[in-house]
Amino acid sequence: MSSYRIQGATGEWEVVIGLEVHAQVTSKAKLFSGASTEFGAEPNSQVSLVDAAMPGMLPILNKECVRQAVRTGMALEAQINRFSRFDRKNYFYADLPQGYQISQLYHPIVGEGQIEILLDEKDESSAKTVGIERIHIEQDAGKLMHDQHPSFSYVDLNRSGVALMEIVSKPDMRSPEEAGAYVRKLRSILRYVGSCDGNMEQGSMRADVNVSVRKPGQPFGTRTETKNVNSVRFIMAAIEYEANRQVDVLEGGGSIVQETRLFDPDKGETRSLRSKEDAHDYRYFPDPDLLPLELEDAFLEDCRASLPELPDAKRRRYENELGLPAYNAAVLTAEVETARWFEALLAALPSQELARQASNWVIGDLFGALNRLGKGIEGSPVTPAQGAQLLGLVADGTISGSLAKQVFEIMLETGQDPSVIVEERGLKQTSDTGAIEKVIADVLAANAEKVAEYRSGKDKLFGFFVGQTMKAMQGKGNPAVVNELLKKALA
Ligand code: ADP
Ligand code: MG
């Protein structure tokens, strides 16, 4: 694993990172009310009396949110706590009409677990395990809008009461790259599980970034916590900036104060927001409106049975059962949409022997085209079935690999099936030895000097003759047959 170090005047410093990721739970309704969680609605159009904290309203726990948190815990190989409880975290802020957030401090629903990250996709030995401390469920607050009017601020309570999972890592990461790999892997697992859409731009996943520095081998230093960072790039930049700032402070003879900071994406800097509050500042106590949560065996079994094959298991299966190279397996399983597309392609292939070619085609040709078009795999103009048909046409010798590239370009433009394109445009490859021999005879006659050079030992010219023959046949000669007949003719 990489060893990331900051070089200071007094020697090398190591960075210690722990992340608290807030992930919005995928559910139709909020954690304690029936209001919708749909993104992008008119402000304050999805607010029940419970979310607005009208006096006398009582919360009713949404079972689906509990189920999603348990499934997430299982996917992170974590301890599931059959007994958990909700606590009130008391504070005042204009986006929090209740005056407290319902959360789980003392008895979270999920305990210790782990995530395996790969720093280099090509290399299993770059794997590292990052510990998960706990996952608890809690309510989101509303949103303040300050820039709508010069002298007013507005509050939108649509988000108020939406269920969040707070996924707390151990302080196990040691570089911005490790933190980036951790967040990407966590997001990938959440998307596989379907418990959070992982959409960081819409705020469905955001991280509090805890950073400290120390001389290697020394005890952990004092940490700062940078709140609500909402992209992988910003998380990495915040760590980089904050670690260097702390080294400067310490080397200048100062000390780090435990505090809450904000990241400014425009400047790439963090700045102090407030001194860090401790749990006792919030006067946590068990919420008297909610009973403790006790999970039954049948519920846990149902959660486990509903889990899909997860990215690590899938990656290993692609390598061991399909025989894919490690890199291909890692790339194709990194995002659930890619894996789904690839598996639909596999299902449509004439033979599973073609899995490896198929993986190369997806990563090379398809990803290349999608990149050019600025599209994700879900927006691919070519369907998995069409991709499978194209690979089948190459495998059965109907078209050569180079013709396949031409056909693919036409598929991208027209959306037609490859078999139709090959038929209509007469792009079939020919293995007709008579026809090929005739073309070869013409090529050799037109290049008598080169033929003489070849025969006197300039072997490298063979490729030239192949190229000329293929060109004369507009790419339609079967390459194996062309090679064989050329060897004979030149002998
Ligand atoms: P709080 O709610 O006060 O922020 P938590 O226990 O919920 O406390 O979260 C602490 C987070 O800080 C965890 O992700 C943990 O890994 C991380 N952390 C703890 N100590 C350090 C440290 N010395 N340096 C960096 N990160 C740390
Ligand atoms: Mg925190």
PDB file of C-alpha atoms and ligand atoms in Angstrom, residues 15-21 89 105 131 133-134 136 166-174 208-213 219-225 227 246 258 276-279 282 284, ligand 1:
ATOM      1  CA  VAL A  15      -1.914  11.612   7.941  1.00  0.00           C
ATOM      2  CA  VAL A  16      -4.748   9.869   9.795  1.00  0.00           C
ATOM      3  CA  ILE A  17      -8.258  10.022   8.343  1.00  0.00           C
ATOM      4  CA  GLY A  18     -11.685   8.851   9.519  1.00  0.00           C
ATOM      5  CA  LEU A  19     -14.888   9.571   7.591  1.00  0.00           C
ATOM      6  CA  GLU A  20     -18.481   9.947   8.727  1.00  0.00           C
ATOM      7  CA  VAL A  21     -20.598   9.480   5.621  1.00  0.00           C
ATOM      8  CA  LYS A  89     -29.870  15.291  20.031  1.00  0.00           C
ATOM      9  CA  LEU A 105     -26.121   7.618  19.995  1.00  0.00           C
ATOM     10  CA  GLY A 131     -12.868  -0.692   9.525  1.00  0.00           C
ATOM     11  CA  GLU A 133     -17.145   1.696  13.557  1.00  0.00           C
ATOM     12  CA  ARG A 134     -20.944   1.836  13.403  1.00  0.00           C
ATOM     13  CA  HIS A 136     -26.898   4.626  12.927  1.00  0.00           C
ATOM     14  CA  GLU A 166     -24.508   7.785   9.247  1.00  0.00           C
ATOM     15  CA  ILE A 167     -21.716   5.391   8.358  1.00  0.00           C
ATOM     16  CA  VAL A 168     -18.721   6.002  10.614  1.00  0.00           C
ATOM     17  CA  SER A 169     -15.319   4.609   9.641  1.00  0.00           C
ATOM     18  CA  LYS A 170     -12.454   3.856  11.966  1.00  0.00           C
ATOM     19  CA  PRO A 171      -9.461   6.194  11.658  1.00  0.00           C
ATOM     20  CA  ASP A 172      -7.852   3.677   9.284  1.00  0.00           C
ATOM     21  CA  MET A 173      -7.076   5.738   6.188  1.00  0.00           C
ATOM     22  CA  ARG A 174      -3.639   7.219   5.606  1.00  0.00           C
ATOM     23  CA  ASP A 208     -17.606  14.759   7.473  1.00  0.00           C
ATOM     24  CA  VAL A 209     -13.854  14.476   7.073  1.00  0.00           C
ATOM     25  CA  ASN A 210     -11.779  13.907  10.234  1.00  0.00           C
ATOM     26  CA  VAL A 211      -8.068  14.569   9.804  1.00  0.00           C
ATOM     27  CA  SER A 212      -5.076  14.551  12.119  1.00  0.00           C
ATOM     28  CA  VAL A 213      -1.329  14.255  11.600  1.00  0.00           C
ATOM     29  CA  PRO A 219      -0.034   8.200  19.082  1.00  0.00           C
ATOM     30  CA  PHE A 220      -2.877   9.846  17.135  1.00  0.00           C
ATOM     31  CA  GLY A 221      -2.862  13.637  17.081  1.00  0.00           C
ATOM     32  CA  THR A 222      -5.817  15.952  17.689  1.00  0.00           C
ATOM     33  CA  ARG A 223      -8.287  15.889  14.802  1.00  0.00           C
ATOM     34  CA  THR A 224     -10.350  18.505  13.070  1.00  0.00           C
ATOM     35  CA  GLU A 225     -13.638  17.698  11.382  1.00  0.00           C
ATOM     36  CA  LYS A 227     -18.300  19.122   7.599  1.00  0.00           C
ATOM     37  CA  GLN A 246      -1.836  21.070  10.555  1.00  0.00           C
ATOM     38  CA  GLN A 258     -10.359  20.118  17.969  1.00  0.00           C
ATOM     39  CA  LYS A 276     -16.015  21.178  18.365  1.00  0.00           C
ATOM     40  CA  GLU A 277     -19.003  20.324  20.510  1.00  0.00           C
ATOM     41  CA  ASP A 278     -19.040  17.170  22.611  1.00  0.00           C
ATOM     42  CA  ALA A 279     -21.882  14.685  23.039  1.00  0.00           C
ATOM     43  CA  TYR A 282     -26.397  18.077  23.049  1.00  0.00           C
ATOM     44  CA  TYR A 284     -28.788  13.415  24.444  1.00  0.00           C
TER      45      TYR A 284
HETATM   46  P1  ADP B   1     -18.096  12.845  16.455  1.00  0.00           P
HETATM   47  O1  ADP B   1     -19.555  12.561  16.288  1.00  0.00           O
HETATM   48  O2  ADP B   1     -17.737  13.558  17.680  1.00  0.00           O
HETATM   49  O3  ADP B   1     -17.479  13.439  15.252  1.00  0.00           O
HETATM   50  P2  ADP B   1     -17.618  10.095  16.005  1.00  0.00           P
HETATM   51  O4  ADP B   1     -17.100   9.077  16.954  1.00  0.00           O
HETATM   52  O5  ADP B   1     -18.985   9.974  15.466  1.00  0.00           O
HETATM   53  O6  ADP B   1     -17.402  11.463  16.704  1.00  0.00           O
HETATM   54  O7  ADP B   1     -16.679  10.166  14.744  1.00  0.00           O
HETATM   55  C1  ADP B   1     -15.356  10.269  14.878  1.00  0.00           C
HETATM   56  C2  ADP B   1     -14.731  10.113  13.512  1.00  0.00           C
HETATM   57  O8  ADP B   1     -13.433  10.634  13.591  1.00  0.00           O
HETATM   58  C3  ADP B   1     -14.586   8.665  13.105  1.00  0.00           C
HETATM   59  O9  ADP B   1     -14.758   8.526  11.716  1.00  0.00           O
HETATM   60  C4  ADP B   1     -13.158   8.347  13.498  1.00  0.00           C
HETATM   61  O10 ADP B   1     -12.574   7.370  12.667  1.00  0.00           O
HETATM   62  C5  ADP B   1     -12.465   9.671  13.273  1.00  0.00           C
HETATM   63  N1  ADP B   1     -11.308   9.889  14.160  1.00  0.00           N
HETATM   64  C6  ADP B   1     -11.230   9.666  15.477  1.00  0.00           C
HETATM   65  N2  ADP B   1     -10.018  10.012  15.935  1.00  0.00           N
HETATM   66  C7  ADP B   1      -9.315  10.490  14.893  1.00  0.00           C
HETATM   67  C8  ADP B   1      -7.989  11.036  14.732  1.00  0.00           C
HETATM   68  N3  ADP B   1      -7.160  11.179  15.760  1.00  0.00           N
HETATM   69  N4  ADP B   1      -7.631  11.416  13.500  1.00  0.00           N
HETATM   70  C9  ADP B   1      -8.459  11.313  12.456  1.00  0.00           C
HETATM   71  N5  ADP B   1      -9.699  10.821  12.541  1.00  0.00           N
HETATM   72  C10 ADP B   1     -10.133  10.421  13.748  1.00  0.00           C
END
